[in-house]
Amino acid sequence: MAGPAFRAAAVRVRTPASSANLGPGFDAFGLALGLYDDVVVRVADSGLRIDIAGEGSETLPRDEKHLLVRSLRAAFDLLGGQPRGLEIVCANRIPHGRGLGSSSAAICAGIVAARAVTTGGEGRLDTQALLELATEIEGHPDNVAACLLGGFTLSWMESGLARAVRMTPADSVVPVVFVPSRPVLTETARGLLPRTVPHADAAANAGRAALLVEALTRRPGLLFTATEDRLHQEYRGPAMPESLALVERLRADGVPAVISGAGPTVLALVDEEAADKVAGLAGGEWAAARVPVDSAGASVLPLAP
Ligand code: HSE
């Protein structure tokens, strides 16, 4: 069977950062954040050329090992075949190893770009197929669901396949992130989790996670209670003691604060009035910033002029 045809024009894909778990929803909740990586992909006659600016420009591989390239390749396989060559330009803004979904952003950029440069790609890979492929590459669905769909997502695995629903957070919710200078590997943070947890802790998290859907979409006044977690944050403390201490300090002040994803970034979900004050509560060793919720998810955009 003949392989697919490719578009000659370059495509630009923008992918948002994301915060997973949001406290009680381990490997399930995700929130897309308005901090973006940008990738331009063009099908070429031969070879693989990658330019990287910004985060990871000193360390990321410029060959087939790059997560973005592996994701492009996986999507092209599903789309029916590989192009002869690729030119890729990355502008990375999402910090790496901080629990802000940089790997999901790379994966989603790769698969969305592969679809966009393939003639008839949308007909061959729908959003559900993108979610399944991205989850297969990432290993869990929470960040990739938020990155692909935008907004507030709830994801789960069913018969080995990822599923997700997208919800719209209340307009009044303002995310504030506190990013530390040192990364923590997700594998390290996952390696600290126990194989079993007390039934009472599982029950508490189930209730809080259900409450978080109501709190984040309709009643932000419930966010403090709804962001309590007993399943992962404390266990991960040894890998990120300063982050856990900041979560506890913020919560002692009544601020709904959680570890973002596998950490070590701390996320607070506040309102417009409190945002600047809360951002100022951490010390100078934290890069604190308000970041809007992203509602579009991974998007193909016009090329910059
Ligand atoms: N849910 C995941 C975790 C997010 O907490 O390990 C990290 O990618």
CSV table of C-alpha atoms and ligand atoms in Angstrom, one decimal:
chain,number,residue,atom,x,y,z
A,1,MET,CA,0.0,0.0,0.0
A,2,ALA,CA,1.3,3.5,-0.9
A,3,GLY,CA,2.3,5.6,2.1
A,4,PRO,CA,0.6,8.9,2.9
A,5,ALA,CA,1.2,12.1,1.1
A,6,PHE,CA,2.7,15.0,3.0
A,7,ARG,CA,2.0,18.7,2.9
A,8,ALA,CA,4.9,20.8,1.7
A,9,ALA,CA,4.1,23.7,4.0
A,10,ALA,CA,5.5,23.9,7.5
A,11,VAL,CA,3.1,23.6,10.5
A,12,ARG,CA,3.4,25.3,13.8
A,13,VAL,CA,2.0,23.5,16.9
A,14,ARG,CA,1.6,25.1,20.3
A,15,THR,CA,1.3,22.9,23.4
A,16,PRO,CA,0.4,24.0,26.9
A,17,ALA,CA,2.1,23.2,30.2
A,18,SER,CA,-0.1,21.1,32.6
A,19,SER,CA,-0.4,20.4,36.2
A,20,ALA,CA,-1.5,16.8,37.1
A,21,ASN,CA,-3.1,15.3,40.2
A,22,LEU,CA,-4.3,18.6,41.7
A,23,GLY,CA,-4.0,17.0,45.1
A,24,PRO,CA,-6.4,14.0,45.4
A,25,GLY,CA,-6.7,13.0,41.7
A,26,PHE,CA,-3.5,11.0,41.3
A,27,ASP,CA,-2.9,10.0,37.6
A,28,ALA,CA,-6.4,11.3,36.9
A,29,PHE,CA,-6.9,15.1,37.1
A,30,GLY,CA,-5.0,17.6,34.8
A,31,LEU,CA,-5.2,21.4,34.4
A,32,ALA,CA,-3.8,23.0,31.2
A,33,LEU,CA,-1.7,26.1,31.9
A,34,GLY,CA,-1.1,29.1,29.6
A,35,LEU,CA,2.7,28.5,29.3
A,36,TYR,CA,3.6,27.1,26.0
A,37,ASP,CA,6.2,25.2,23.9
A,38,ASP,CA,6.1,26.0,20.2
A,39,VAL,CA,7.2,23.6,17.5
A,40,VAL,CA,7.5,24.2,13.7
A,41,VAL,CA,7.7,21.0,11.6
A,42,ARG,CA,8.4,20.8,7.9
A,43,VAL,CA,8.6,17.7,5.8
A,44,ALA,CA,12.0,17.7,3.9
A,45,ASP,CA,13.6,15.7,1.2
A,46,SER,CA,16.0,13.9,3.5
A,47,GLY,CA,17.6,13.8,6.9
A,48,LEU,CA,16.5,15.1,10.4
A,49,ARG,CA,17.4,18.6,11.5
A,50,ILE,CA,16.4,19.9,14.9
A,51,ASP,CA,16.9,23.4,16.3
A,52,ILE,CA,16.1,24.0,19.9
A,53,ALA,CA,15.9,27.3,21.8
A,54,GLY,CA,15.0,27.8,25.4
A,55,GLU,CA,14.4,25.1,28.0
A,56,GLY,CA,16.6,22.0,27.4
A,57,SER,CA,18.6,23.7,24.6
A,58,GLU,CA,21.8,22.7,26.3
A,59,THR,CA,20.9,19.1,27.1
A,60,LEU,CA,18.3,17.7,24.7
A,61,PRO,CA,19.4,15.3,22.0
A,62,ARG,CA,19.2,16.5,18.3
A,63,ASP,CA,18.4,13.1,16.9
A,64,GLU,CA,15.9,10.2,16.9
A,65,LYS,CA,16.2,10.0,20.6
A,66,HIS,CA,14.4,13.3,21.2
A,67,LEU,CA,11.0,12.6,22.7
A,68,LEU,CA,9.4,15.0,20.2
A,69,VAL,CA,10.9,13.0,17.3
A,70,ARG,CA,10.0,9.6,18.8
A,71,SER,CA,6.4,10.9,19.1
A,72,LEU,CA,6.4,12.2,15.5
A,73,ARG,CA,7.7,8.8,14.4
A,74,ALA,CA,5.0,6.9,16.4
A,75,ALA,CA,2.3,9.0,14.9
A,76,PHE,CA,3.6,8.8,11.3
A,77,ASP,CA,3.6,5.0,11.7
A,78,LEU,CA,-0.1,5.1,12.6
A,79,LEU,CA,-0.8,7.5,9.8
A,80,GLY,CA,0.7,5.0,7.3
A,81,GLY,CA,4.3,5.9,6.8
A,82,GLN,CA,7.4,8.1,7.5
A,83,PRO,CA,8.3,11.2,5.5
A,84,ARG,CA,11.7,11.1,3.8
A,85,GLY,CA,13.1,14.0,5.9
A,86,LEU,CA,12.1,16.4,8.7
A,87,GLU,CA,13.1,19.9,9.8
A,88,ILE,CA,12.0,20.8,13.3
A,89,VAL,CA,12.4,24.1,15.2
A,90,CYS,CA,11.5,24.1,18.9
A,91,ALA,CA,11.0,27.1,21.2
A,92,ASN,CA,10.7,25.6,24.6
A,93,ARG,CA,9.3,27.6,27.5
A,94,ILE,CA,8.0,24.9,29.9
A,95,PRO,CA,10.6,24.1,32.5
A,96,HIS,CA,11.8,20.5,32.5
A,97,GLY,CA,11.7,18.1,35.4
A,98,ARG,CA,9.4,20.4,37.5
A,99,GLY,CA,6.0,18.7,37.3
A,100,LEU,CA,4.6,21.0,34.7
A,101,GLY,CA,4.1,18.5,31.9
A,102,SER,CA,7.1,19.3,29.6
A,103,SER,CA,7.3,15.7,28.4
A,104,SER,CA,3.6,15.6,27.6
A,105,ALA,CA,3.9,18.9,25.7
A,106,ALA,CA,6.7,17.4,23.6
A,107,ILE,CA,4.7,14.2,23.0
A,108,CYS,CA,1.5,16.1,22.0
A,109,ALA,CA,3.4,18.5,19.8
A,110,GLY,CA,4.9,15.6,17.9
A,111,ILE,CA,1.7,13.7,17.3
A,112,VAL,CA,-0.4,16.8,16.5
A,113,ALA,CA,2.3,18.0,14.1
A,114,ALA,CA,2.6,14.6,12.4
A,115,ARG,CA,-1.2,14.6,11.8
A,116,ALA,CA,-1.1,18.2,10.6
A,117,VAL,CA,1.6,17.6,7.9
A,118,THR,CA,0.0,14.5,6.6
A,119,THR,CA,-2.6,14.9,3.9
A,120,GLY,CA,-6.0,13.7,5.3
A,121,GLY,CA,-4.3,13.2,8.7
A,122,GLU,CA,-7.4,14.4,10.7
A,123,GLY,CA,-9.5,11.6,9.1
A,124,ARG,CA,-6.9,9.0,10.1
A,125,LEU,CA,-6.2,10.0,13.7
A,126,ASP,CA,-9.0,11.5,15.7
A,127,THR,CA,-8.6,13.1,19.1
A,128,GLN,CA,-9.3,9.8,20.9
A,129,ALA,CA,-6.5,8.2,18.9
A,130,LEU,CA,-4.2,11.0,19.8
A,131,LEU,CA,-5.0,10.6,23.5
A,132,GLU,CA,-4.4,6.8,23.3
A,133,LEU,CA,-1.1,7.3,21.5
A,134,ALA,CA,0.1,10.1,23.8
A,135,THR,CA,-0.7,8.0,26.8
A,136,GLU,CA,1.1,5.0,25.5
A,137,ILE,CA,4.2,7.1,25.0
A,138,GLU,CA,3.9,8.9,28.4
A,139,GLY,CA,2.8,6.0,30.5
A,140,HIS,CA,-0.2,7.7,32.2
A,141,PRO,CA,-3.0,9.9,30.8
A,142,ASP,CA,-3.3,12.9,33.2
A,143,ASN,CA,-0.9,15.4,31.7
A,144,VAL,CA,-1.4,14.4,28.1
A,145,ALA,CA,-5.2,14.7,28.4
A,146,ALA,CA,-4.9,18.3,29.7
A,147,CYS,CA,-2.3,19.1,27.1
A,148,LEU,CA,-4.4,17.8,24.2
A,149,LEU,CA,-7.8,19.1,25.4
A,150,GLY,CA,-7.1,22.2,27.5
A,151,GLY,CA,-9.1,23.2,30.5
A,152,PHE,CA,-9.6,20.8,33.4
A,153,THR,CA,-9.5,17.1,32.5
A,154,LEU,CA,-10.3,13.9,34.2
A,155,SER,CA,-8.7,10.9,32.6
A,156,TRP,CA,-8.7,7.2,33.2
A,157,MET,CA,-7.7,3.9,31.7
A,158,GLU,CA,-10.3,1.4,30.4
A,159,SER,CA,-9.4,-1.9,28.9
A,160,GLY,CA,-5.9,-0.6,28.6
A,161,LEU,CA,-6.9,2.5,26.6
A,162,ALA,CA,-6.9,6.1,27.8
A,163,ARG,CA,-10.2,8.0,28.1
A,164,ALA,CA,-10.8,11.6,29.2
A,165,VAL,CA,-13.5,14.2,29.8
A,166,ARG,CA,-12.8,17.9,29.6
A,167,MET,CA,-14.4,20.3,32.0
A,168,THR,CA,-14.2,24.1,32.2
A,169,PRO,CA,-12.8,25.6,35.4
A,170,ALA,CA,-14.6,28.4,37.0
A,171,ASP,CA,-13.5,31.8,35.6
A,172,SER,CA,-12.5,33.1,39.0
A,173,VAL,CA,-9.8,30.4,39.5
A,174,VAL,CA,-6.3,31.8,39.1
A,175,PRO,CA,-3.4,29.3,39.2
A,176,VAL,CA,-0.2,30.4,40.8
A,177,VAL,CA,3.0,28.2,40.3
A,178,PHE,CA,6.1,28.2,42.5
A,179,VAL,CA,8.9,26.7,40.5
A,180,PRO,CA,12.1,25.6,42.3
A,181,SER,CA,15.4,25.8,40.6
A,182,ARG,CA,16.2,22.1,40.9
A,183,PRO,CA,14.4,19.4,39.0
A,184,VAL,CA,13.1,16.0,40.3
A,185,LEU,CA,12.8,13.1,37.9
A,186,THR,CA,9.2,11.7,37.7
A,187,GLU,CA,10.7,8.2,38.0
A,188,THR,CA,12.2,9.2,41.3
A,189,ALA,CA,9.0,10.7,42.6
A,190,ARG,CA,7.0,7.6,41.4
A,191,GLY,CA,9.5,5.3,43.0
A,192,LEU,CA,8.8,6.7,46.4
A,193,LEU,CA,5.1,5.6,46.3
A,194,PRO,CA,4.1,2.6,48.5
A,195,ARG,CA,2.6,-0.4,46.8
A,196,THR,CA,-0.5,-0.3,49.1
A,197,VAL,CA,-2.2,2.5,51.0
A,198,PRO,CA,-4.5,2.4,54.0
A,199,HIS,CA,-8.2,2.0,53.1
A,200,ALA,CA,-9.1,5.2,55.1
A,201,ASP,CA,-6.7,7.2,53.0
A,202,ALA,CA,-8.1,5.8,49.7
A,203,ALA,CA,-11.6,6.6,50.9
A,204,ALA,CA,-10.6,10.2,51.9
A,205,ASN,CA,-9.0,10.8,48.5
A,206,ALA,CA,-12.0,9.4,46.6
A,207,GLY,CA,-14.3,11.8,48.4
A,208,ARG,CA,-12.0,14.8,47.9
A,209,ALA,CA,-11.4,14.0,44.2
A,210,ALA,CA,-15.2,13.9,43.6
A,211,LEU,CA,-15.5,17.2,45.5
A,212,LEU,CA,-12.8,18.8,43.4
A,213,VAL,CA,-14.9,18.5,40.3
A,214,GLU,CA,-17.6,20.6,41.9
A,215,ALA,CA,-15.0,23.0,43.6
A,216,LEU,CA,-13.0,23.7,40.5
A,217,THR,CA,-15.9,24.1,38.1
A,218,ARG,CA,-18.6,25.8,40.2
A,219,ARG,CA,-17.7,26.4,43.8
A,220,PRO,CA,-14.1,27.5,44.3
A,221,GLY,CA,-14.8,28.2,47.9
A,222,LEU,CA,-14.5,24.4,48.4
A,223,LEU,CA,-11.0,24.2,46.8
A,224,PHE,CA,-9.1,24.1,50.1
A,225,THR,CA,-10.9,21.0,51.3
A,226,ALA,CA,-11.1,19.5,47.9
A,227,THR,CA,-7.3,19.6,47.3
A,228,GLU,CA,-6.4,17.5,50.3
A,229,ASP,CA,-4.3,14.5,49.4
A,230,ARG,CA,-3.2,11.4,51.3
A,231,LEU,CA,-2.0,9.2,48.5
A,232,HIS,CA,1.2,10.7,47.1
A,233,GLN,CA,2.4,14.1,48.3
A,234,GLU,CA,3.7,13.1,51.7
A,235,TYR,CA,5.4,10.0,50.4
A,236,ARG,CA,7.3,12.1,47.9
A,237,GLY,CA,8.5,14.5,50.6
A,238,PRO,CA,12.0,13.0,50.8
A,239,ALA,CA,12.7,13.9,47.1
A,240,MET,CA,11.2,17.5,47.6
A,241,PRO,CA,11.2,18.5,51.2
A,242,GLU,CA,11.1,22.2,50.4
A,243,SER,CA,8.1,21.8,48.2
A,244,LEU,CA,6.2,19.8,50.8
A,245,ALA,CA,7.1,22.5,53.4
A,246,LEU,CA,5.8,25.2,51.1
A,247,VAL,CA,2.5,23.4,50.5
A,248,GLU,CA,2.1,23.0,54.3
A,249,ARG,CA,3.0,26.7,54.9
A,250,LEU,CA,0.5,27.9,52.2
A,251,ARG,CA,-2.2,25.5,53.5
A,252,ALA,CA,-1.6,26.7,57.1
A,253,ASP,CA,-2.6,30.2,55.7
A,254,GLY,CA,-5.7,28.7,54.1
A,255,VAL,CA,-4.4,28.6,50.6
A,256,PRO,CA,-5.4,25.6,48.4
A,257,ALA,CA,-1.9,24.4,47.5
A,258,VAL,CA,-0.7,21.1,46.1
A,259,ILE,CA,2.4,19.5,44.6
A,260,SER,CA,2.1,20.0,40.8
A,261,GLY,CA,2.2,16.6,39.1
A,262,ALA,CA,5.2,14.6,40.3
A,263,GLY,CA,6.7,17.8,41.6
A,264,PRO,CA,8.7,19.7,42.7
A,265,THR,CA,6.7,22.7,41.6
A,266,VAL,CA,3.9,23.9,44.0
A,267,LEU,CA,0.6,24.9,42.5
A,268,ALA,CA,-2.0,27.2,44.3
A,269,LEU,CA,-5.5,27.7,43.1
A,270,VAL,CA,-6.6,31.1,44.2
A,271,ASP,CA,-8.7,34.0,43.1
A,272,GLU,CA,-7.8,37.3,41.4
A,273,GLU,CA,-7.8,39.2,44.7
A,274,ALA,CA,-5.4,36.8,46.4
A,275,ALA,CA,-3.2,35.9,43.5
A,276,ASP,CA,-0.4,38.6,43.8
A,277,LYS,CA,-0.3,38.3,47.6
A,278,VAL,CA,0.0,34.5,47.5
A,279,ALA,CA,2.7,34.7,44.7
A,280,GLY,CA,4.7,36.8,47.1
A,281,LEU,CA,4.4,34.4,50.1
A,282,ALA,CA,7.3,32.1,49.0
A,283,GLY,CA,10.9,33.1,49.3
A,284,GLY,CA,13.2,34.3,46.5
A,285,GLU,CA,14.4,30.7,45.8
A,286,TRP,CA,11.1,30.1,44.1
A,287,ALA,CA,10.1,31.5,40.7
A,288,ALA,CA,6.5,32.4,41.5
A,289,ALA,CA,4.1,33.4,38.8
A,290,ARG,CA,0.4,33.6,38.0
A,291,VAL,CA,-0.3,31.4,34.9
A,292,PRO,CA,-3.8,31.5,33.3
A,293,VAL,CA,-5.7,28.3,32.6
A,294,ASP,CA,-5.3,27.3,28.9
A,295,SER,CA,-8.6,26.4,27.3
A,296,ALA,CA,-7.5,25.5,23.8
A,297,GLY,CA,-5.1,22.6,24.4
A,298,ALA,CA,-2.6,21.6,21.7
A,299,SER,CA,-3.2,23.8,18.7
A,300,VAL,CA,-2.1,24.1,15.1
A,301,LEU,CA,-1.5,27.8,14.6
A,302,PRO,CA,-0.5,30.0,11.7
A,303,LEU,CA,3.3,30.3,11.2
A,304,ALA,CA,4.7,33.4,12.8
A,305,PRO,CA,5.3,36.1,10.2
B,1,HSE,N1,0.4,11.7,37.9
B,1,HSE,C1,1.8,11.7,37.6
B,1,HSE,C2,2.5,11.5,38.9
B,1,HSE,C3,2.1,13.0,37.0
B,1,HSE,O1,2.2,12.1,39.9
B,1,HSE,O2,3.5,10.7,38.9
B,1,HSE,C4,3.6,13.0,36.6
B,1,HSE,O3,3.8,13.1,35.2
